[in-house]
Short mmCIF file of C-alpha atoms and ligand atoms in Angstrom, two decimals:
data_model
loop_
_atom_site.label_atom_id
_atom_site.label_comp_id
_atom_site.label_asym_id
_atom_site.label_seq_id
_atom_site.Cartn_x
_atom_site.Cartn_y
_atom_site.Cartn_z
CA VAL A 1 -17.61 5.02 -5.26
CA ASP A 2 -14.98 7.42 -6.73
CA LEU A 3 -16.83 10.73 -6.27
CA PRO A 4 -14.38 13.71 -6.86
CA TRP A 5 -16.85 16.38 -5.89
CA PRO A 6 -16.77 18.02 -2.55
CA ASP A 7 -19.69 18.80 -0.34
CA CYS A 8 -21.85 15.87 -1.29
CA ALA A 9 -23.62 13.65 1.25
CA LEU A 10 -25.04 10.13 1.04
CA VAL A 11 -28.21 9.68 3.01
CA ILE A 12 -28.74 6.09 4.04
CA VAL A 13 -32.20 5.03 5.34
CA PRO A 14 -32.73 1.28 5.88
CA GLY A 15 -35.12 -0.01 3.15
CA ALA A 16 -34.87 2.85 0.94
CA VAL A 17 -32.57 3.68 -2.16
CA PRO A 18 -29.60 5.73 -0.87
CA ARG A 19 -29.85 9.15 -1.82
CA LEU A 20 -26.73 11.12 -2.95
CA LEU A 21 -27.08 14.64 -2.58
CA VAL A 22 -24.78 16.49 -4.75
CA HIS A 23 -23.90 20.19 -5.07
CA ARG A 24 -22.94 21.43 -8.50
CA ASP A 25 -20.23 24.24 -8.05
CA LEU A 26 -20.66 26.78 -10.76
CA SER A 27 -17.66 28.82 -9.99
CA PHE A 28 -15.74 30.02 -13.03
CA TRP A 29 -12.27 29.69 -11.24
CA GLU A 30 -12.55 25.88 -11.16
CA ARG A 31 -14.52 22.89 -12.70
CA VAL A 32 -14.39 19.44 -10.90
CA PRO A 33 -14.23 16.50 -13.17
CA GLU A 34 -17.55 14.48 -13.94
CA PRO A 35 -17.62 11.25 -11.92
CA ASP A 36 -17.93 8.10 -13.85
CA TRP A 37 -21.44 7.03 -12.99
CA GLU A 38 -21.45 3.79 -14.97
CA HIS A 39 -21.20 1.23 -12.08
CA PHE A 40 -22.84 2.98 -9.34
CA GLY A 41 -25.21 5.58 -10.82
CA ASP A 42 -28.09 3.03 -10.78
CA HIS A 43 -27.56 2.23 -6.98
CA PHE A 44 -28.23 5.84 -5.91
CA HIS A 45 -30.89 8.12 -6.13
CA VAL A 46 -28.82 11.28 -7.45
CA ILE A 47 -30.34 14.58 -6.55
CA GLU A 48 -28.84 17.80 -7.63
CA LEU A 49 -29.14 20.72 -5.09
CA ALA A 50 -28.04 24.33 -5.00
CA ASP A 51 -27.70 24.00 -1.21
CA VAL A 52 -26.79 20.36 0.09
CA GLU A 53 -26.49 21.70 3.78
CA GLU A 54 -30.30 22.90 4.04
CA ALA A 55 -31.41 19.70 2.42
CA LEU A 56 -29.64 17.76 5.03
CA LYS A 57 -30.79 19.83 7.83
CA ARG A 58 -34.31 19.09 6.74
CA GLU A 59 -33.68 15.34 6.49
CA ILE A 60 -31.93 15.23 10.06
CA ALA A 61 -34.80 17.07 11.51
CA ALA A 62 -37.36 14.56 9.72
CA ALA A 63 -35.33 11.71 11.17
CA ALA A 64 -34.73 13.25 14.51
CA ARG A 65 -36.92 10.91 16.37
CA GLY A 66 -35.22 7.73 14.93
CA ARG A 67 -31.46 6.88 15.18
CA VAL A 68 -29.24 9.03 13.28
CA ALA A 69 -25.33 8.85 12.83
CA PHE A 70 -22.99 11.05 11.06
CA VAL A 71 -20.18 9.22 9.24
CA ALA A 72 -17.35 11.81 7.96
CA GLU A 73 -14.28 13.40 9.05
CA ASP A 74 -15.89 16.98 9.43
CA ARG A 75 -16.85 17.03 13.02
CA ARG A 76 -17.30 20.84 13.07
CA ARG A 77 -20.23 20.32 10.47
CA ALA A 78 -21.64 17.54 12.47
CA ALA A 79 -21.78 19.94 15.64
CA ALA A 80 -23.27 22.52 13.38
CA TRP A 81 -26.05 20.21 12.32
CA GLY A 82 -26.67 19.36 15.92
CA PHE A 83 -25.16 15.92 16.20
CA GLY A 84 -24.04 14.84 19.69
CA ASP A 85 -20.71 13.62 20.21
CA GLY A 86 -22.16 10.05 20.52
CA ASP A 87 -23.68 10.16 17.08
CA VAL A 88 -20.53 11.26 15.32
CA ASN A 89 -18.65 8.13 13.92
CA PRO A 90 -20.10 5.83 16.37
CA ALA A 91 -17.47 3.15 17.03
CA GLY A 92 -20.06 0.24 16.54
CA LEU A 93 -21.37 1.44 13.07
CA VAL A 94 -17.84 2.66 11.72
CA GLY A 95 -16.19 -0.61 13.25
CA ALA A 96 -18.80 -2.67 11.14
CA LEU A 97 -18.35 -0.64 8.15
CA ASP A 98 -14.59 -1.17 8.37
CA ARG A 99 -14.97 -4.95 8.69
CA LEU A 100 -17.09 -4.94 5.60
CA ARG A 101 -14.30 -3.35 3.57
CA THR A 102 -12.02 -6.03 4.67
CA LEU A 103 -13.66 -8.37 2.35
CA LYS A 104 -13.87 -7.26 -1.35
CA THR A 105 -16.66 -8.21 -3.75
CA LEU A 106 -15.97 -9.41 -7.26
CA TYR A 107 -16.55 -5.83 -8.64
CA GLU A 108 -13.87 -4.51 -6.15
CA VAL A 109 -11.51 -7.34 -7.23
CA ALA A 110 -11.86 -6.30 -10.57
CA CYS A 111 -11.09 -2.73 -9.89
CA LEU A 112 -7.92 -3.92 -7.95
CA ALA A 113 -6.79 -5.97 -10.89
CA GLU A 114 -7.10 -3.01 -13.22
CA ALA A 115 -5.18 -0.89 -10.86
CA ASN A 116 -2.33 -3.46 -10.94
CA ARG A 117 -2.51 -3.48 -14.78
CA ARG A 118 -2.32 0.17 -14.90
CA ALA A 119 0.78 0.14 -12.45
CA ALA A 120 2.44 -2.63 -14.39
CA ARG A 121 2.70 -0.37 -17.48
CA GLY A 122 4.67 2.12 -15.27
CA HIS A 123 6.90 -0.52 -13.67
CA ARG A 124 7.83 -1.90 -17.02
CA ALA A 125 8.49 1.48 -18.34
CA VAL A 126 10.72 2.61 -15.43
CA ALA A 127 12.52 -0.91 -15.29
CA ALA A 128 13.40 -0.56 -19.11
CA ALA A 129 14.78 3.14 -18.59
CA PHE A 130 16.81 2.12 -15.57
CA GLN A 131 18.30 -0.68 -17.74
CA ASN A 132 18.94 1.08 -20.88
CA GLU A 133 19.30 4.59 -20.29
CA GLU A 134 22.74 6.30 -19.09
CA ALA A 135 22.30 7.22 -15.35
CA PRO A 136 18.55 8.23 -15.41
CA SER A 137 17.53 10.62 -12.28
CA GLU A 138 14.96 9.73 -9.67
CA LEU A 139 12.94 12.71 -11.02
CA HIS A 140 12.93 11.38 -14.45
CA LEU A 141 11.94 8.00 -13.55
CA HIS A 142 9.22 9.29 -11.44
CA LEU A 143 7.90 11.48 -14.29
CA LEU A 144 8.22 8.42 -16.87
CA TYR A 145 6.01 6.21 -14.43
CA LEU A 146 3.34 9.03 -14.23
CA SER A 147 3.48 9.26 -18.03
CA ALA A 148 3.31 5.49 -18.64
CA THR A 149 0.38 5.00 -16.26
CA LEU A 150 -1.54 8.30 -17.35
CA GLN A 151 -1.49 9.64 -13.73
CA ASP A 152 -0.91 13.18 -12.35
CA ASP A 153 1.08 13.19 -9.38
CA VAL A 154 -1.93 14.02 -7.25
CA GLU A 155 -3.90 11.14 -8.51
CA THR A 156 -1.45 8.18 -7.70
CA PRO A 157 -2.75 6.15 -4.69
CA TYR A 158 0.48 7.40 -2.69
CA LYS A 159 3.31 9.17 -3.60
CA ASN A 160 5.83 7.24 -5.74
CA ILE A 161 8.73 6.05 -4.11
CA VAL A 162 11.58 6.19 -6.43
CA ALA A 163 14.79 5.63 -4.80
CA LEU A 164 18.31 5.05 -6.55
CA GLY A 165 21.24 3.70 -4.76
CA GLY A 166 21.41 4.39 -0.90
CA ASN A 167 18.06 6.39 -0.98
CA ALA A 168 16.43 2.98 -1.13
CA ALA A 169 17.42 2.83 2.74
CA ILE A 170 14.67 5.47 3.03
CA LEU A 171 11.54 3.62 3.55
CA HIS A 172 9.51 6.66 2.18
CA HIS A 173 11.77 8.45 -0.20
CA VAL A 174 9.74 10.95 -2.03
CA HIS A 175 12.21 13.77 -2.82
CA TYR A 176 13.38 12.90 -6.01
CA GLY A 177 17.04 13.51 -6.95
CA ARG A 178 17.81 15.43 -10.12
CA GLU A 179 21.02 13.49 -10.68
CA ALA A 180 21.77 9.83 -10.64
CA PRO A 181 23.89 8.72 -7.62
CA ARG A 182 27.66 7.87 -8.47
CA VAL A 183 27.66 4.70 -6.41
CA GLY A 184 25.07 1.92 -5.99
CA ARG A 185 23.66 1.34 -9.29
CA SER A 186 20.13 0.08 -7.87
CA LEU A 187 16.39 1.00 -8.14
CA LEU A 188 13.67 0.64 -5.70
CA LEU A 189 10.37 1.34 -7.22
CA ASP A 190 7.35 1.48 -4.96
CA ALA A 191 4.43 2.75 -7.11
CA GLY A 192 0.69 2.05 -7.74
CA ALA A 193 -2.24 3.22 -9.69
CA VAL A 194 -6.14 3.69 -9.00
CA CYS A 195 -8.94 2.28 -10.83
CA ARG A 196 -12.38 3.77 -9.64
CA GLY A 197 -10.94 4.56 -6.51
CA TYR A 198 -9.31 1.33 -5.78
CA ALA A 199 -5.48 1.29 -5.25
CA SER A 200 -2.65 -0.94 -6.29
CA ASP A 201 0.66 -0.88 -4.32
CA VAL A 202 3.58 -2.50 -6.05
CA THR A 203 7.27 -2.58 -5.31
CA ARG A 204 10.15 -3.83 -7.29
CA THR A 205 13.85 -3.53 -6.93
CA TYR A 206 16.59 -3.84 -9.46
CA ALA A 207 20.48 -3.73 -9.60
CA ASP A 208 23.11 -3.22 -12.14
CA GLU A 209 24.91 -6.68 -11.62
CA GLY A 210 28.13 -5.32 -13.36
CA SER A 211 28.74 -2.34 -10.97
CA PRO A 212 30.97 -2.66 -8.02
CA GLY A 213 29.20 -4.89 -5.48
CA GLY A 214 26.41 -5.25 -7.89
CA ARG A 215 26.55 -9.07 -7.89
CA ALA A 216 26.21 -9.73 -4.32
CA PHE A 217 23.41 -7.11 -4.22
CA ALA A 218 21.71 -8.79 -7.03
CA ASP A 219 22.13 -12.15 -5.32
CA LEU A 220 20.35 -10.70 -2.26
CA ILE A 221 17.43 -9.28 -4.58
CA ALA A 222 17.13 -12.79 -5.92
CA ARG A 223 16.83 -14.34 -2.34
CA THR A 224 14.29 -11.56 -1.26
CA GLU A 225 12.29 -12.23 -4.28
CA ARG A 226 12.15 -16.04 -3.47
CA MET A 227 11.33 -15.39 0.04
CA GLN A 228 8.58 -12.90 -0.88
CA GLN A 229 7.04 -15.87 -3.32
CA ALA A 230 7.53 -18.47 -0.35
CA LEU A 231 5.36 -16.24 1.88
CA CYS A 232 2.76 -15.65 -0.91
CA ALA A 233 2.51 -19.52 -1.10
CA ARG A 234 2.24 -19.80 2.83
CA VAL A 235 -0.94 -17.71 2.77
CA ARG A 236 -3.91 -20.08 4.35
CA VAL A 237 -7.27 -19.08 5.31
CA GLY A 238 -7.59 -19.20 9.08
CA THR A 239 -3.85 -18.38 9.66
CA PRO A 240 -3.22 -15.14 11.53
CA TYR A 241 -1.49 -12.79 9.19
CA GLU A 242 0.88 -12.08 12.16
CA ASP A 243 2.35 -15.49 11.72
CA LEU A 244 3.26 -14.78 8.27
CA HIS A 245 5.16 -11.73 9.42
CA ASP A 246 6.90 -13.86 12.11
CA GLU A 247 7.76 -16.35 9.28
CA ALA A 248 9.30 -13.71 7.23
CA HIS A 249 11.64 -12.90 10.03
CA GLY A 250 12.84 -16.60 10.07
CA MET A 251 13.35 -16.19 6.23
CA VAL A 252 15.32 -13.08 6.50
CA ALA A 253 17.55 -14.79 9.20
CA LYS A 254 18.19 -17.59 6.77
CA ILE A 255 19.34 -15.05 4.24
CA LEU A 256 21.56 -13.09 6.58
CA ARG A 257 23.42 -16.30 7.54
CA GLU A 258 23.55 -17.95 4.06
CA MET A 259 24.89 -14.51 2.40
CA GLY A 260 27.41 -14.70 5.52
CA ILE A 261 26.14 -11.22 6.61
CA SER A 262 26.18 -12.64 10.22
CA SER A 263 27.42 -15.74 11.71
CA LEU A 264 24.75 -16.09 14.23
CA SER A 265 22.26 -19.10 14.12
CA GLU A 266 18.76 -18.22 12.32
CA ASP A 267 17.10 -18.67 15.85
CA GLU A 268 19.69 -16.19 17.42
CA LEU A 269 19.15 -13.78 14.76
CA VAL A 270 15.33 -13.62 15.29
CA ALA A 271 15.45 -13.81 18.97
CA ARG A 272 18.22 -11.30 19.50
CA ASN A 273 16.15 -8.85 17.24
CA VAL A 274 18.97 -8.74 14.45
CA THR A 275 16.58 -9.41 11.72
CA ARG A 276 14.49 -6.50 12.62
CA LYS A 277 17.32 -4.19 11.82
CA PHE A 278 17.48 -5.36 8.36
CA PHE A 279 13.54 -5.74 8.10
CA PRO A 280 12.08 -3.06 10.29
CA HIS A 281 8.65 -2.53 8.78
CA GLY A 282 5.45 -4.94 8.58
CA LEU A 283 4.97 -7.74 6.11
CA GLY A 284 1.80 -5.82 4.53
CA HIS A 285 -1.51 -4.32 5.00
CA SER A 286 -5.12 -4.63 3.79
CA LEU A 287 -5.48 -2.89 0.33
CA GLY A 288 -8.58 -1.32 -1.24
CA LEU A 289 -10.09 2.28 -1.34
CA GLN A 290 -7.19 3.22 0.72
CA THR A 291 -3.74 2.09 0.10
CA HIS A 292 -3.38 1.08 3.80
CA ASP A 293 -7.01 -0.02 3.92
CA VAL A 294 -9.26 -0.05 7.27
CA GLY A 295 -10.34 -2.99 9.12
CA CYS A 296 -7.41 -5.60 9.25
CA LEU A 297 -5.91 -4.04 12.42
CA ALA A 298 -8.67 -4.96 14.88
CA LYS A 299 -6.01 -5.59 17.54
CA ALA A 300 -2.54 -4.33 18.19
CA PRO A 301 0.42 -6.26 16.95
CA ARG A 302 2.71 -7.90 19.38
CA PRO A 303 5.33 -5.44 20.86
CA GLU A 304 8.09 -6.60 18.66
CA ASN A 305 6.08 -5.77 15.45
CA PRO A 306 5.10 -2.31 16.19
CA TRP A 307 4.72 -1.35 12.32
CA LEU A 308 2.57 -4.43 11.41
CA ARG A 309 -0.70 -3.11 10.01
CA ASN A 310 -2.52 -6.40 9.49
CA THR A 311 -3.35 -8.57 12.60
CA SER A 312 -6.28 -10.17 11.04
CA VAL A 313 -7.16 -13.84 10.67
CA ILE A 314 -6.71 -14.60 6.90
CA ALA A 315 -10.21 -14.91 5.24
CA PRO A 316 -11.55 -15.39 1.80
CA ALA A 317 -11.98 -12.14 -0.05
CA GLN A 318 -9.34 -10.26 1.96
CA VAL A 319 -6.89 -8.32 -0.35
CA PHE A 320 -3.58 -7.53 1.26
CA THR A 321 0.01 -6.95 0.27
CA ILE A 322 3.01 -9.12 1.02
CA GLU A 323 6.23 -6.89 1.01
CA PRO A 324 9.13 -8.19 2.77
CA GLY A 325 12.40 -6.21 2.48
CA ILE A 326 15.96 -6.33 3.47
CA TYR A 327 17.65 -2.65 4.09
CA PHE A 328 21.08 -1.18 4.90
CA ILE A 329 19.84 1.63 7.09
CA ASP A 330 22.61 3.77 8.72
CA ALA A 331 20.78 4.21 11.95
CA LEU A 332 19.79 0.73 12.55
CA LEU A 333 23.15 -0.69 11.50
CA GLY A 334 24.63 1.67 14.04
CA GLU A 335 22.39 0.25 16.80
CA LEU A 336 23.40 -3.24 15.55
CA GLY A 337 27.05 -2.36 15.74
CA ALA A 338 26.74 -1.24 19.15
CA SER A 339 24.80 -4.26 20.40
CA PRO A 340 26.42 -7.59 21.52
CA GLN A 341 25.54 -9.03 18.26
CA GLY A 342 27.68 -6.47 16.33
CA PRO A 343 30.80 -8.61 16.11
CA SER A 344 28.66 -11.45 14.47
CA ILE A 345 28.39 -9.28 11.38
CA ASP A 346 30.49 -9.18 8.28
CA TRP A 347 30.92 -5.46 8.30
CA LYS A 348 32.89 -5.49 4.96
CA LEU A 349 30.20 -7.15 3.18
CA VAL A 350 27.71 -4.82 4.74
CA ASP A 351 29.74 -1.88 3.77
CA ALA A 352 29.78 -3.10 0.21
CA LEU A 353 26.07 -3.49 0.15
CA ARG A 354 25.20 -0.31 1.99
CA PRO A 355 25.22 2.08 -1.37
CA PHE A 356 22.58 0.06 -2.71
CA GLY A 357 20.22 1.06 -0.08
CA GLY A 358 17.78 -1.90 0.29
CA ILE A 359 15.25 -4.19 -1.34
CA ARG A 360 11.39 -4.46 -1.03
CA ILE A 361 9.32 -6.66 -3.26
CA GLU A 362 5.59 -6.17 -3.00
CA ASP A 363 2.50 -7.92 -4.53
CA ASP A 364 -1.24 -7.56 -3.88
CA LEU A 365 -3.14 -10.96 -3.27
CA VAL A 366 -6.69 -11.84 -3.00
CA VAL A 367 -7.52 -14.58 -0.86
CA LEU A 368 -9.92 -17.29 -2.70
CA GLU A 369 -12.38 -19.61 -1.13
CA PRO A 370 -10.67 -22.75 -0.16
CA SER A 371 -11.56 -25.44 -2.83
CA GLY A 372 -9.36 -28.24 -1.34
CA ARG A 373 -7.42 -28.14 -4.56
CA GLY A 374 -6.34 -25.29 -6.63
CA PRO A 375 -4.81 -21.93 -5.61
CA VAL A 376 -5.33 -20.38 -2.31
CA VAL A 377 -4.66 -16.78 -3.40
CA ARG A 378 -4.87 -14.88 -6.74
CA ASN A 379 -1.76 -12.59 -7.10
CA LEU A 380 -3.02 -9.52 -8.87
CA THR A 381 0.32 -7.92 -9.37
CA ARG A 382 2.16 -10.95 -10.99
CA GLU A 383 -0.76 -11.68 -13.30
CA ALA A 384 -0.44 -7.93 -14.51
CA LEU A 385 3.50 -7.96 -14.66
CA GLY A 386 3.83 -11.41 -16.18
CA ALA A 387 4.78 -14.43 -13.99
CA LYS A 388 7.84 -14.40 -11.86
N1 LIG B 401 3.63 2.19 -0.53
C1 LIG B 401 3.35 2.14 0.85
C2 LIG B 401 3.35 0.71 1.21
O1 LIG B 401 3.96 -0.24 0.71
O2 LIG B 401 2.70 0.44 2.20
MN1 MN B 402 2.33 -1.57 0.84
MN1 MN B 403 4.14 -0.07 -1.39
#
């Protein structure tokens, strides 16, 4: 439910239509937008009240002999209403809700698909500007993305990552430069959109092949793209997502070796943590009402995968991202240089690629019911952007 109104409450009693208690703020300073009731209005009994707090206190008093739980972030309010600590966000209830959120309904998938179509309009516009305009700045590309997707900055599901050149090595680069960098003609755009509260999360990386070092970096982009597609094709119902993350490290190792970035064997590159210096983040995460959605991190990842946000067993109706990357991050390359594996690296090649920052390719996938034949996943991002 995409309800942009503060101080509302949803009262859920088993067997009854859920009641949505809403408070109309009549302030003449501000006005909250009207929600889109179309798809959920019928499922709730909407009650407008001058004082939601009072109504809730009465509800709680009436229910006090039964079991009551408070699910929200505002613990102070819960205490004011007389909820004991054990009844505020009880782990059993919140865990069950979170697990429910990992499996998307057809309605939710339709929203996620539309969020991808909306993001695709921005990605296309920014890619064209990067290709055709003379030295566009990060700020210019960011504003262009907002305009093409009809989103205000605060409405995007996460702050757009618009990184030119070496800034792509900053995984969450959100301080947009006002000028184009002079070296490293590359662009990493990680930007999504929202549809009825559901997020898309999409990354593409581009390079100007004609610029110095551009050909090698474009080759690396093409290899990363093929790796990402191979990983999407490896998704299987019943496979732990962490296995895919491990496979991604094997694929990064192959690329590092084939490009001549390191002379070590693929097995050594993984075993000696070299791939983790180039691909330091997780392969992906559950996606839904939150960009990093809840419920798929039921257990901690293995210690060597500290940033992995999805340790679930892949199941039909899950929606998650697949977003491998290869980066040239000064701090991590410094560690690599100082390690016993340092001499295996072709530092001249690394230094030629460093001004381009890094690469990430990110798609949003829905896991389908296994049918024996036919596709295992639906790729909402490629559908929206056009194949490839
Ligand atoms: N845009 C944040 C992420 O890809 O997880
Ligand atoms: Mn993501
Ligand atoms: Mn992203």
